[in-house]
Amino acid sequence: MSVVGFDFGNENCLVAVARQRGIDVVLNDESNRETPAIVCFGDKQRFIGTAGAASTMMNPKNSISQIKRLIGRQFSDPELQRDIKSLPFSVTEGPDGYPLIHANYLGEMRAFTPTQVMGMMLSNLKGIAEKNLNAAVVDCCIGIPVYFTDIQRRAVLDAATIAGLHPLHLIHETTATALAYGIYKTDLPENEPLNVAFIDIGHASMQVCIAGFKKGQLKILSHGFDRSLGGRDFDEVLFHHFASKFKEEYKIDVSQNAKASLRLRAACEKLKKVLSANPVAPLNIECLMDEKDVRGVIKREEFEEISIPILERVKRPLEKALSDAGLTVEDVHMVEVVGSGSRVPAMIKILTEFFGKEPRRTMNASECVSRGCALQCAILSPTFKVREFQVHESFPFSISLAWKGLASDAQNGGAENQQSTIVFPKGNPIPSVKALTFYRSGTFSVDVQYSDVNELQAPPKISTYSIGPFQSSKGERAKLKVKVRLNLHGIVSVESATLLEEEEVEVPVSKDQSEETAKMETASAETAPASGDSDVNMQDAKGTSDAAGTDNGAPESADKPVQMETDSKAEAPKKKVKKTNVPLSEVVYGALKSVEVEKAVEKEFEMALQDRVMEETKDRKNAVESYVYDMRNKLSDKYEEYITDADREAFLVKLQEVEDWLYEDGEDETKGVYVAKLEELKKVGDPVEVRYKESLERGSVIDQLSYCI
Ligand code: ATP
Ligand code: K
Ligand code: MG
């Protein structure tokens, strides 16, 4: 199996692979470690990654970037609305309320989902890994921002499927960084943990996590984030600064011109980087708009001043992470910054001020996420031996289950009796399984939802499950055990429902069963009615087969805050319990259906084929061209004696004709035509080449002979 980690950045993507001697970040076709997250749609093919970035200026409206911002978000999301204002390509609302990206591809307008575009990008990254490993890549780990919602996580998985990848683990980027930091440390404490704050400032967002390290393990204590605070916000500030300056000075309005906007934004990003190392930086763009050359200059001080609104927001996620961890700044022993956005000196100033100590850059700021992902993949891989190191991950949001209460409770007033309980509180370990017990007489439904809408910008409801039909043997309310799983990727689903029926036959109390009772102890949530109508109990369902691996740091704590009611029946003489699986049907809001994913896989296959055909066509065309040049040179050089003058003249004329054809009628032909054209030339050229080679061989035979004598 392949051991690969992908850092899918908003701006830059990195691919790391595990080899016997360790983890390597690998180079793409252009020999870069970072691959821009850009897909450019062309008349004949797509250009992805570095090639996509190169095509952006020529073809801005069809160059899709910021994919990570768009994926899994509703069109009405205010952040998305803000983002698309500065994007050069068109984004509209799809029939499902999610965005559609429009681009001119193969000569006509096409619509793509952000998931599809991410799939294209991932497929390119997969190709980079495969070239380097010289093997097929399927299994992998992909980094995701900790703030990604359920639907965003699902979308990343779908994008991976489209790319032919199978992520073993979507891992929080900050956790990947913490892993890459901790696993090599040989001096971690045995008892009191070493608390490290990791701050990742990327292109579009900022993430914080506080991790406690002990020998052989790390535990994520808390998270903080700002979804919209990153390097690009500084670009934006500079962009507006210069745009309004140029409006005054040069009477040009770049906002009216997609290409000019793009060029000014790119120049501002460069300027920002120059300001990280210099106190002043110039900005010169030739022919920006209306044939006007523009010039400007800015001092770092002024840049920091106009950036105050951004800089002011840096502290909030830090404070949140600290308070969620129950720590003070003094308890944080080390501060590590990563992400290239952190190179802005003002950022470091704020971090230093906040923590009272200088942040360190122990890790490679741009590579650590991909390295951590590859490490995680190696840990999960049976074929790699990795130093024993446990990662206790924690989930950043609270997740509830909601259902309608029993009809008898609704009698008073007749209103629907909506109930809910927190199944996975914020900070819950990942993965985790909980079981709830319901008493019902017929099919019922439950909603999985976020407990606190303020924490995220997403609709609260994640999914709805219909549970049933089932039949209770005695016509009473049946007892059902409903298992809810928070999986390794941080995706929540109702995994199973089981009908529990006590059978008449009494059986002696065995050791096994008393253990089972102990496991069942926790119980119904506060919100559940206390009467005999009580319809839900909750428990941890630890130790189920695939929650393994995290058992250690896992759910010792989670449910304590809610005082659970003990199920009285559990105390009665032990009876045999018959378990029957109850059917489940699932609706996940905004998720692609599996047929849609399948369709997208097919489409991706077609587009990839088209790209390949075009690459091969270019390749065959180049072959004709270089044959023409090469043969022409050789005909007046080493082949001169092996062809008659008349034949040479005729051949040179033919070569000239083909060269002219390449620039005219033959400019845009199919692969087969170029292949045929090369054959045609070789028919004339090959005999000459053969005669030349034969004479060389004769020559070498003679040489050898003379040597023997
Ligand atoms: P995200 O983590 O948000 O998904 P990403 O991982 O692609 O995005 P990074 O590659 O960590 O982001 O950082 C990219 C940002 O860093 C860009 O905004 C870029 O302009 C900025 N950046 C890179 N070098 C410098 C520098 N020397 N000074 C200031 N900013 C820089
Ligand atoms: K990155
Ligand atoms: Mg990043």
XYZ file of C-alpha atoms and ligand atoms in Angstrom:
742
model
C 0.000 0.000 0.000
C 1.065 3.537 -0.650
C 2.041 5.818 2.196
C 1.292 9.352 1.096
C 0.257 12.592 2.788
C -1.398 15.481 1.000
C -1.580 19.054 2.244
C -4.325 20.543 0.143
C -3.821 24.237 0.721
C -5.922 27.116 -0.296
C -2.957 28.419 -2.225
C -0.311 25.676 -2.208
C -0.459 21.914 -2.112
C 2.305 19.588 -0.968
C 2.827 15.884 -1.353
C 4.896 13.883 1.123
C 5.707 10.198 0.840
C 7.220 7.707 3.233
C 10.318 5.914 2.122
C 12.458 3.516 4.081
C 14.728 6.284 5.254
C 11.967 8.656 6.253
C 9.440 11.159 5.004
C 10.169 13.162 1.862
C 8.298 16.051 0.335
C 8.414 15.237 -3.362
C 8.853 17.461 -6.404
C 6.259 18.034 -9.093
C 6.949 17.985 -12.845
C 8.304 21.506 -12.672
C 10.661 20.518 -9.847
C 8.780 22.519 -7.217
C 7.820 21.306 -3.775
C 4.687 23.442 -3.743
C 1.971 22.988 -6.359
C -0.498 25.862 -6.768
C -4.124 24.863 -6.148
C -5.364 26.015 -9.543
C -7.306 24.289 -12.296
C -7.395 26.166 -15.588
C -9.912 25.101 -18.230
C -8.762 25.483 -21.823
C -10.142 25.022 -25.340
C -8.653 21.595 -25.656
C -7.643 20.455 -22.203
C -7.215 21.393 -18.577
C -4.054 22.770 -16.999
C -3.651 21.833 -13.370
C -1.251 22.936 -10.650
C 1.820 24.785 -11.846
C 0.575 24.634 -15.446
C -2.732 26.046 -14.205
C -0.986 28.928 -12.466
C 0.979 29.644 -15.636
C -2.255 29.862 -17.647
C -4.064 32.080 -15.147
C -2.977 35.428 -16.547
C -3.872 34.400 -20.094
C -7.182 32.925 -19.107
C -8.294 34.397 -15.766
C -12.014 33.707 -16.108
C -11.451 29.989 -16.542
C -8.761 29.584 -13.898
C -10.299 28.172 -10.759
C -8.564 28.870 -7.466
C -9.586 29.091 -3.787
C -11.222 25.688 -4.109
C -10.793 24.987 -0.430
C -12.908 28.046 0.352
C -15.772 26.892 -1.829
C -15.998 23.237 -1.020
C -18.932 22.056 1.082
C -20.314 25.536 1.672
C -23.793 26.735 0.857
C -24.057 29.440 -1.758
C -25.816 31.684 0.755
C -22.919 31.393 3.230
C -21.910 35.017 3.904
C -18.203 34.117 3.828
C -18.623 32.484 0.444
C -20.513 35.535 -0.786
C -17.651 37.742 0.330
C -15.059 35.450 -1.250
C -16.646 35.199 -4.661
C -16.640 38.982 -5.039
C -12.878 38.905 -5.535
C -12.759 35.764 -7.677
C -12.183 36.226 -11.410
C -14.387 33.259 -12.369
C -18.132 32.857 -12.187
C -19.863 31.132 -9.290
C -23.648 30.720 -9.126
C -26.137 28.932 -6.933
C -26.879 25.371 -7.955
C -30.300 23.727 -7.618
C -29.264 22.200 -4.292
C -28.258 25.550 -2.803
C -24.555 24.796 -3.192
C -22.247 26.728 -5.520
C -21.522 25.843 -9.131
C -18.364 27.030 -10.847
C -18.617 28.035 -14.506
C -15.808 27.803 -16.987
C -15.338 27.605 -20.705
C -13.993 24.163 -21.363
C -13.523 22.596 -24.814
C -15.209 25.604 -26.345
C -18.387 25.643 -24.309
C -19.537 26.834 -20.902
C -19.631 24.041 -18.370
C -20.584 23.927 -14.720
C -18.538 22.101 -12.119
C -19.056 21.549 -8.428
C -16.231 22.610 -6.105
C -15.975 18.917 -5.171
C -15.248 18.055 -8.790
C -12.588 20.737 -9.044
C -10.977 19.558 -5.840
C -11.049 16.053 -7.329
C -9.130 17.349 -10.363
C -6.525 18.921 -8.145
C -6.191 15.815 -5.982
C -5.819 13.715 -9.085
C -2.906 15.910 -10.129
C -1.295 15.537 -6.686
C -1.855 11.801 -6.857
C 0.039 11.795 -10.162
C 2.954 13.618 -8.517
C 3.124 10.981 -5.784
C 2.871 8.128 -8.284
C 5.662 9.468 -10.426
C 7.927 9.735 -7.424
C 7.049 6.384 -5.929
C 6.846 4.693 -9.298
C 3.748 2.914 -8.044
C 0.002 3.370 -7.928
C -1.252 5.520 -5.070
C -4.654 4.930 -3.535
C -4.365 4.922 0.261
C -3.406 8.281 1.740
C -4.000 10.843 4.462
C -5.301 14.284 3.577
C -5.051 17.339 5.793
C -8.192 19.376 6.445
C -8.791 22.508 8.491
C -10.042 21.718 11.957
C -13.082 23.938 11.368
C -14.349 21.913 8.412
C -17.963 20.960 8.904
C -19.433 17.518 8.426
C -20.483 18.342 4.882
C -17.062 19.759 4.030
C -15.392 16.608 5.313
C -17.746 14.489 3.239
C -17.019 16.651 0.202
C -13.272 16.095 0.613
C -13.880 12.343 0.728
C -15.987 12.582 -2.427
C -13.279 14.626 -4.142
C -10.772 11.959 -3.158
C -13.022 9.275 -4.649
C -13.226 11.281 -7.871
C -9.420 11.332 -7.918
C -9.220 7.598 -7.289
C -7.857 8.067 -3.788
C -8.901 6.368 -0.598
C -8.129 8.494 2.453
C -7.464 6.373 5.515
C -7.737 9.474 7.641
C -8.707 13.080 7.068
C -6.465 14.641 9.650
C -6.718 18.129 11.108
C -3.871 20.193 9.715
C -2.780 21.376 13.151
C -2.742 17.792 14.424
C -0.583 16.757 11.479
C 1.796 19.564 12.421
C 1.811 18.492 16.075
C 2.544 14.915 15.030
C 5.404 15.985 12.768
C 6.747 17.977 15.705
C 6.415 15.382 18.423
C 7.265 12.078 16.849
C 10.943 12.908 16.421
C 11.357 14.318 19.917
C 13.328 12.072 22.179
C 13.185 14.275 25.262
C 9.447 14.350 25.955
C 8.481 14.259 29.641
C 7.200 11.079 31.320
C 4.626 12.720 33.588
C 3.773 16.395 33.361
C 2.933 17.099 29.727
C 4.822 19.616 27.639
C 2.183 22.022 26.339
C 2.818 23.436 22.902
C 0.644 25.925 21.014
C 0.736 25.487 17.250
C -0.347 28.393 15.116
C -0.848 27.893 11.401
C -1.397 31.023 9.352
C -2.227 29.942 5.845
C -3.486 31.745 2.807
C -7.079 32.116 3.881
C -7.387 31.042 7.472
C -5.729 30.794 10.838
C -5.762 27.724 13.059
C -4.511 27.186 16.571
C -4.209 24.054 18.576
C -2.755 23.365 21.961
C -1.254 19.935 22.355
C 0.106 18.214 25.416
C 3.119 15.982 24.706
C 4.318 13.113 26.803
C 6.701 10.365 25.997
C 5.230 8.406 23.094
C 2.023 10.417 22.786
C 0.335 13.680 22.109
C -3.078 14.841 23.183
C -4.900 17.652 21.453
C -6.234 19.823 24.262
C -8.100 22.496 22.345
C -8.578 24.336 19.091
C -9.075 27.888 17.962
C -9.526 29.297 14.507
C -10.558 32.153 12.315
C -11.869 30.861 9.003
C -11.106 34.115 7.247
C -7.804 35.388 8.513
C -4.784 34.554 6.442
C -2.150 35.811 4.085
C -4.632 36.756 1.418
C -6.278 39.290 3.727
C -3.039 41.268 3.667
C -3.009 41.033 -0.135
C -6.550 42.338 -0.101
C -5.685 45.294 2.133
C -2.788 46.223 -0.153
C -4.974 45.711 -3.200
C -7.606 48.151 -1.961
C -4.937 50.582 -0.878
C -3.348 50.697 -4.313
C -6.589 50.379 -6.260
C -7.913 53.547 -4.667
C -4.561 55.256 -5.069
C -4.480 54.435 -8.762
C -8.054 55.568 -9.181
C -6.967 58.997 -8.007
C -3.554 59.207 -9.585
C -4.096 57.435 -12.870
C -7.886 57.549 -13.223
C -8.162 53.814 -13.657
C -10.607 51.542 -11.875
C -9.076 48.081 -11.764
C -12.213 46.602 -10.243
C -13.783 46.986 -13.689
C -11.172 44.820 -15.322
C -10.688 41.174 -14.342
C -7.184 40.913 -15.710
C -6.006 44.175 -14.182
C -7.440 43.104 -10.812
C -5.667 39.797 -11.047
C -2.379 41.446 -11.928
C -2.659 43.998 -9.148
C -3.525 41.277 -6.621
C -0.541 39.213 -7.706
C 1.705 42.258 -7.458
C 0.370 43.005 -3.963
C 1.115 39.478 -2.824
C 4.688 39.908 -4.044
C 4.902 43.283 -2.360
C 3.740 41.781 0.923
C 6.501 39.183 0.724
C 9.102 41.852 0.037
C 7.830 43.765 3.082
C 8.458 40.712 5.272
C 12.171 41.172 4.723
C 12.464 44.894 3.904
C 11.232 48.117 5.505
C 10.025 49.564 2.175
C 8.783 47.968 -1.032
C 8.011 49.320 -4.503
C 5.165 48.323 -6.771
C 5.511 48.757 -10.539
C 3.149 47.335 -13.108
C 3.486 48.036 -16.774
C 0.392 48.609 -18.817
C -1.959 47.708 -15.982
C -5.023 49.216 -17.588
C -5.828 51.671 -20.379
C -2.181 51.328 -21.420
C -1.047 53.041 -18.248
C 2.056 52.024 -16.326
C 1.571 52.411 -12.591
C 4.064 52.948 -9.782
C 3.720 52.975 -6.058
C 5.664 52.395 -2.886
C 4.751 51.473 0.673
C 6.607 51.318 3.980
C 6.196 48.390 6.332
C 4.851 50.764 8.994
C 2.116 51.981 6.717
C 1.317 48.419 5.694
C 0.960 47.459 9.347
C -1.244 50.438 9.961
C -3.686 49.624 7.194
C -3.625 45.991 8.370
C -4.793 46.794 11.912
C -8.328 45.507 11.309
C -6.829 42.125 10.425
C -4.197 42.066 13.125
C -6.769 42.880 15.794
C -8.502 39.582 15.098
C -5.460 37.390 15.748
C -5.905 37.264 19.528
C -9.436 35.888 19.633
C -8.657 32.341 18.443
C -5.648 32.270 20.771
C -7.779 33.219 23.761
C -10.386 30.639 22.862
C -7.835 27.861 22.536
C -6.355 28.747 25.908
C -9.654 28.898 27.740
C -10.946 25.672 26.154
C -7.760 23.960 27.287
C -8.156 25.447 30.741
C -4.671 26.867 30.564
C -3.046 30.241 31.024
C -0.236 31.569 28.867
C 2.214 30.521 31.574
C 1.111 26.907 31.124
C 2.078 27.009 27.462
C 5.707 25.992 27.363
C 6.341 26.527 23.695
C 4.773 28.368 20.797
C 5.384 27.090 17.282
C 4.312 28.964 14.151
C 3.819 27.415 10.748
C 2.092 28.342 7.494
C 3.666 30.823 5.135
C 1.190 33.539 6.106
C 3.063 33.762 9.418
C 6.007 35.373 7.670
C 4.383 38.774 8.068
C 6.457 40.310 10.897
C 3.448 42.023 12.499
C 1.889 38.618 13.086
C 4.891 37.462 15.041
C 4.822 40.671 17.070
C 1.263 39.967 18.169
C 1.984 36.338 19.002
C 5.025 37.345 21.036
C 3.000 39.927 22.911
C 0.200 37.481 23.619
C 2.252 34.553 24.852
C 4.988 36.605 26.450
C 7.528 34.585 24.547
C 8.926 34.521 21.080
C 7.253 31.935 18.825
C 9.633 29.404 17.351
C 9.938 27.946 13.892
C 11.240 24.501 14.632
C 9.468 23.009 11.671
C 9.528 23.694 7.979
C 6.608 26.128 7.854
C 5.276 25.045 4.485
C 5.967 21.310 4.639
C 4.960 20.215 8.125
C 1.291 19.523 7.333
C 2.096 17.209 4.428
C 4.821 15.519 6.468
C 2.445 14.961 9.380
C -0.139 13.506 6.996
C 2.422 11.080 5.553
C 3.504 10.127 9.070
C -0.093 9.435 10.039
C -0.478 7.345 6.910
C 2.682 5.415 7.795
C 1.339 4.800 11.303
C -1.854 3.354 9.804
C 0.015 1.307 7.229
C 0.831 -2.294 8.065
C 3.874 -2.180 5.802
C 5.704 0.594 7.652
C 7.321 0.490 11.018
C 6.953 3.783 12.801
C 8.113 4.704 16.279
C 5.327 4.052 18.784
C 3.444 7.336 19.063
C -0.180 7.815 20.033
C -2.273 10.699 18.773
C -5.307 11.559 20.861
C -7.370 13.750 18.611
C -10.240 15.913 19.764
C -13.320 17.108 17.920
C -13.908 20.867 17.802
C -17.718 20.995 17.746
C -20.558 19.674 19.907
C -22.881 17.287 18.137
C -26.434 16.533 19.260
C -29.073 14.055 18.400
C -32.623 15.399 18.230
C -35.932 13.575 18.012
C -39.586 14.037 18.612
C -40.692 12.967 22.045
C -43.384 10.404 22.635
C -46.949 11.198 21.701
C -48.136 10.808 25.291
C -45.897 13.683 26.308
C -47.246 15.844 23.575
C -50.829 15.419 24.832
C -50.572 18.450 27.041
C -51.040 21.191 24.513
C -50.453 18.853 21.582
C -47.297 20.640 20.590
C -44.510 18.570 19.139
C -42.211 17.535 21.862
C -38.761 18.188 20.414
C -35.953 16.697 22.430
C -32.227 16.651 22.012
C -29.123 15.533 23.764
C -25.457 16.194 23.205
C -23.884 12.990 21.975
C -20.362 14.232 21.309
C -19.495 17.317 23.337
C -16.802 19.684 22.087
C -13.421 18.111 22.785
C -14.737 14.571 22.370
C -12.032 12.157 21.262
C -11.961 11.073 17.623
C -13.003 8.400 16.798
C -15.785 7.582 19.202
C -19.014 5.594 19.334
C -21.983 6.258 21.601
C -25.156 4.276 21.994
C -28.585 5.621 22.829
C -31.513 3.525 23.927
C -34.942 4.449 22.662
C -38.332 2.986 23.600
C -40.593 3.174 20.579
C -43.586 1.431 19.098
C -42.978 2.243 15.433
C -40.638 3.790 12.889
C -39.170 7.057 14.145
C -36.573 9.532 13.039
C -33.609 11.293 14.600
C -31.643 14.318 13.449
C -27.914 14.700 13.834
C -27.112 18.352 14.358
C -24.618 20.863 15.697
C -25.423 21.838 19.268
C -24.109 25.350 18.964
C -24.796 27.160 15.723
C -22.706 30.121 16.776
C -19.557 28.048 16.544
C -19.874 27.531 12.859
C -21.288 29.004 9.724
C -23.357 26.123 8.547
C -26.944 25.016 8.818
C -27.304 23.225 12.164
C -28.875 20.099 10.777
C -26.429 17.540 9.392
C -28.542 14.525 8.675
C -31.800 12.738 9.406
C -32.181 9.026 9.986
C -35.379 7.113 9.776
C -35.214 4.065 12.000
C -37.586 1.195 11.310
C -39.736 -0.649 10.631
C -39.497 -3.039 13.521
C -41.909 -5.079 15.485
C -41.991 -5.583 19.151
C -43.021 -9.074 20.090
C -45.396 -8.156 22.891
C -46.919 -5.130 21.219
C -45.342 -2.876 23.837
C -42.794 -0.229 23.179
C -39.722 -1.840 21.824
C -36.292 -1.161 23.182
C -33.840 -0.021 20.523
C -30.168 0.594 20.799
C -29.002 3.245 18.341
C -25.267 3.554 17.740
C -23.815 6.884 16.666
C -20.288 7.077 15.362
C -17.868 9.963 15.111
C -15.413 8.417 12.706
C -11.702 9.001 12.139
C -12.460 11.751 9.618
C -14.647 13.618 12.099
C -17.848 12.659 10.287
C -20.903 11.749 12.350
C -23.420 9.123 11.387
C -25.966 6.823 12.917
C -24.338 3.534 12.299
C -26.868 0.966 13.394
C -30.092 0.367 15.257
C -30.716 -2.848 17.103
C -33.958 -4.136 18.491
C -33.389 -5.643 21.936
C -35.923 -8.177 23.077
C -35.773 -9.980 26.353
C -36.736 -13.557 25.988
C -38.809 -15.465 28.510
C -36.141 -17.977 29.385
C -34.210 -16.928 32.408
C -30.554 -17.652 32.276
C -28.074 -17.649 35.113
C -26.119 -14.448 35.597
C -22.822 -14.948 33.922
C -19.700 -12.879 34.303
C -20.053 -11.641 30.767
C -23.437 -10.220 31.377
C -22.562 -8.384 34.517
C -19.892 -6.683 32.513
C -22.455 -5.825 29.919
C -24.602 -4.243 32.624
C -21.683 -2.211 33.827
C -21.124 -0.938 30.344
C -24.731 0.100 30.151
C -24.632 2.227 33.261
C -24.734 5.772 32.013
C -28.140 6.641 30.776
C -30.759 9.084 29.708
C -30.105 12.711 29.150
C -31.594 15.505 31.220
C -33.946 16.334 28.463
C -35.541 12.927 28.459
C -38.776 12.651 30.413
C -38.230 11.132 33.818
C -41.409 9.072 33.833
C -41.925 5.538 32.622
C -42.257 7.095 29.202
C -38.572 7.873 29.299
C -37.529 7.293 25.755
C -33.801 7.638 25.568
C -30.718 6.518 27.399
C -27.178 7.116 26.383
C -23.945 5.264 26.903
C -20.449 5.097 25.578
C -20.032 2.235 23.195
C -16.346 1.739 23.558
C -14.293 -1.108 22.340
C -16.310 -1.797 19.250
C -14.083 -3.257 16.643
C -12.917 -0.247 14.688
C -12.800 2.309 17.422
C -9.671 0.465 18.392
C -6.387 2.240 18.343
C -7.729 5.153 20.290
C -9.126 3.281 23.214
C -6.409 4.646 25.391
C -7.097 8.327 25.319
C -10.666 7.784 24.461
C -13.937 8.495 25.995
C -13.196 8.220 29.666
C -14.801 11.566 30.319
C -17.285 12.531 27.771
C -20.651 12.057 29.324
C -20.057 12.999 32.935
C -21.758 16.413 32.821
C -25.148 14.879 32.241
C -26.422 12.898 35.191
C -27.692 9.668 33.769
C -30.670 7.752 34.913
C -30.153 4.053 35.373
C -32.364 1.751 33.457
C -34.337 -0.100 36.107
C -34.770 -3.163 33.939
C -31.054 -3.672 34.031
C -31.395 -4.527 37.708
C -34.003 -7.265 37.159
C -33.060 -10.926 36.929
C -30.999 -11.546 33.861
C -32.814 -12.633 30.790
C -31.533 -13.580 27.410
C -31.599 -10.642 25.034
C -32.394 -11.217 21.403
C -30.809 -8.671 19.064
C -32.266 -7.840 15.660
C -30.905 -5.334 13.202
C -33.378 -2.587 12.343
C -33.182 -0.931 8.915
C -31.914 2.640 8.713
C -32.361 5.200 6.012
C -30.120 8.221 5.850
C -30.434 11.700 4.396
C -27.295 13.839 4.651
C -28.096 17.447 3.765
C -26.050 18.772 0.885
C -24.047 15.589 0.365
C -23.635 14.100 -3.078
C -25.494 10.866 -3.620
C -23.361 7.911 -4.522
C -24.686 7.882 -8.090
C -23.630 11.508 -8.411
C -20.158 10.654 -7.193
C -20.019 7.768 -9.667
C -21.015 10.126 -12.454
C -18.327 12.568 -11.391
C -15.775 9.759 -11.400
C -16.738 8.947 -15.009
C -16.567 12.600 -16.020
C -13.171 12.972 -14.438
C -12.030 9.912 -16.329
C -13.166 11.470 -19.620
C -11.490 14.785 -18.873
C -8.277 13.091 -17.793
C -8.324 11.079 -21.018
C -8.788 14.262 -23.013
C -5.833 15.850 -21.173
C -3.723 12.828 -21.898
C -4.664 12.748 -25.562
C -3.787 16.429 -25.831
C -0.467 15.937 -24.079
C 0.328 13.054 -26.404
C -0.751 15.079 -29.428
C 1.574 17.892 -28.389
C 4.264 15.341 -27.881
C 3.784 13.818 -31.369
C 3.676 17.261 -32.942
C 6.941 18.137 -31.224
C 8.395 14.911 -32.532
C 7.630 15.926 -36.132
C 9.090 19.362 -35.539
C 12.300 18.121 -34.022
C 12.673 15.488 -36.736
C 12.550 18.265 -39.333
C 15.263 20.313 -37.607
C 17.415 17.382 -36.737
C 17.307 15.817 -40.221
C 17.989 19.127 -41.914
C 21.141 19.555 -39.836
C 22.336 16.035 -40.389
C 21.722 16.151 -44.146
C 24.279 18.891 -44.478
C 26.561 17.232 -41.973
C 27.130 13.588 -41.178
C 24.527 12.176 -43.602
C 25.923 14.160 -46.530
C 27.817 11.278 -48.104
C 25.018 8.773 -47.717
C 22.454 10.431 -49.966
C 22.659 11.596 -53.565
C 22.577 15.324 -54.226
C 19.281 15.066 -56.049
C 17.642 13.050 -53.250
C 18.970 15.456 -50.653
C 17.526 18.464 -52.473
C 14.169 16.743 -52.755
C 14.236 15.733 -49.083
C 15.118 19.264 -47.973
C 12.179 20.602 -49.966
C 9.929 18.056 -48.311
C 11.210 18.984 -44.850
C 10.530 22.635 -45.589
C 7.011 21.793 -46.700
C 6.355 19.923 -43.485
C 7.725 22.766 -41.411
C 5.430 25.240 -43.172
C 2.541 22.840 -42.723
C 3.197 22.668 -38.975
C 2.679 26.397 -38.704
C -0.331 26.535 -40.997
C -2.765 23.776 -41.892
C -1.058 21.299 -39.612
C -1.004 23.505 -36.548
C -3.953 21.896 -34.934
C -4.191 18.297 -36.019
C -4.962 15.060 -34.285
C -2.340 12.805 -32.841
C -2.790 10.288 -35.672
C -2.021 12.885 -38.314
C 1.286 13.796 -36.657
C 2.184 10.158 -36.241
C 1.495 9.576 -39.967
C 3.487 12.664 -40.936
C 6.515 11.469 -39.020
C 6.256 8.036 -40.653
C 6.158 9.692 -44.052
C 9.385 11.577 -43.349
C 11.065 8.572 -41.853
C 10.367 6.554 -44.973
C 12.780 8.870 -46.757
C 15.154 9.477 -43.866
C 15.530 6.000 -42.391
C 17.437 4.455 -45.351
C 19.940 7.312 -45.150
C 20.323 6.759 -41.443
C 20.770 3.012 -41.982
C 23.512 3.556 -44.569
C 25.273 5.927 -42.211
C 25.083 3.489 -39.272
C 26.292 0.582 -41.372
C 29.353 2.530 -42.407
C 30.021 3.381 -38.783
C 29.905 -0.301 -37.872
C 32.216 -1.214 -40.737
C 34.544 1.469 -39.488
C 34.561 0.049 -36.010
C 35.200 -3.480 -37.304
C 38.234 -2.184 -39.156
C 39.390 -0.349 -36.052
C 39.168 -3.513 -34.040
C 41.006 -5.477 -36.685
C 43.836 -3.016 -36.842
C 43.980 -3.134 -33.080
C 44.321 -6.947 -33.154
C 47.153 -6.769 -35.634
P -4.429 27.376 3.826
O -3.577 26.827 4.933
O -5.188 28.610 4.169
O -5.243 26.357 3.163
P -2.008 27.356 2.282
O -1.598 26.184 3.085
O -1.997 27.224 0.809
O -3.437 27.862 2.679
P 0.444 28.658 2.939
O 1.124 28.067 1.776
O 0.809 28.203 4.290
O -1.125 28.581 2.726
O 0.616 30.223 2.947
C 0.351 30.961 1.810
C 0.306 32.413 2.201
O 1.573 32.811 2.711
C 0.010 33.285 1.002
O -0.930 34.267 1.367
C 1.365 33.907 0.715
O 1.245 35.176 0.126
C 1.952 34.024 2.111
N 3.417 34.152 2.106
C 4.329 33.338 1.536
N 5.565 33.797 1.714
C 5.448 34.939 2.428
C 6.377 35.905 2.933
N 7.685 35.791 2.727
N 5.892 36.962 3.630
C 4.560 37.099 3.840
N 3.649 36.236 3.388
C 4.074 35.176 2.689
K 0.202 24.570 2.174
Mg -1.975 25.394 4.974
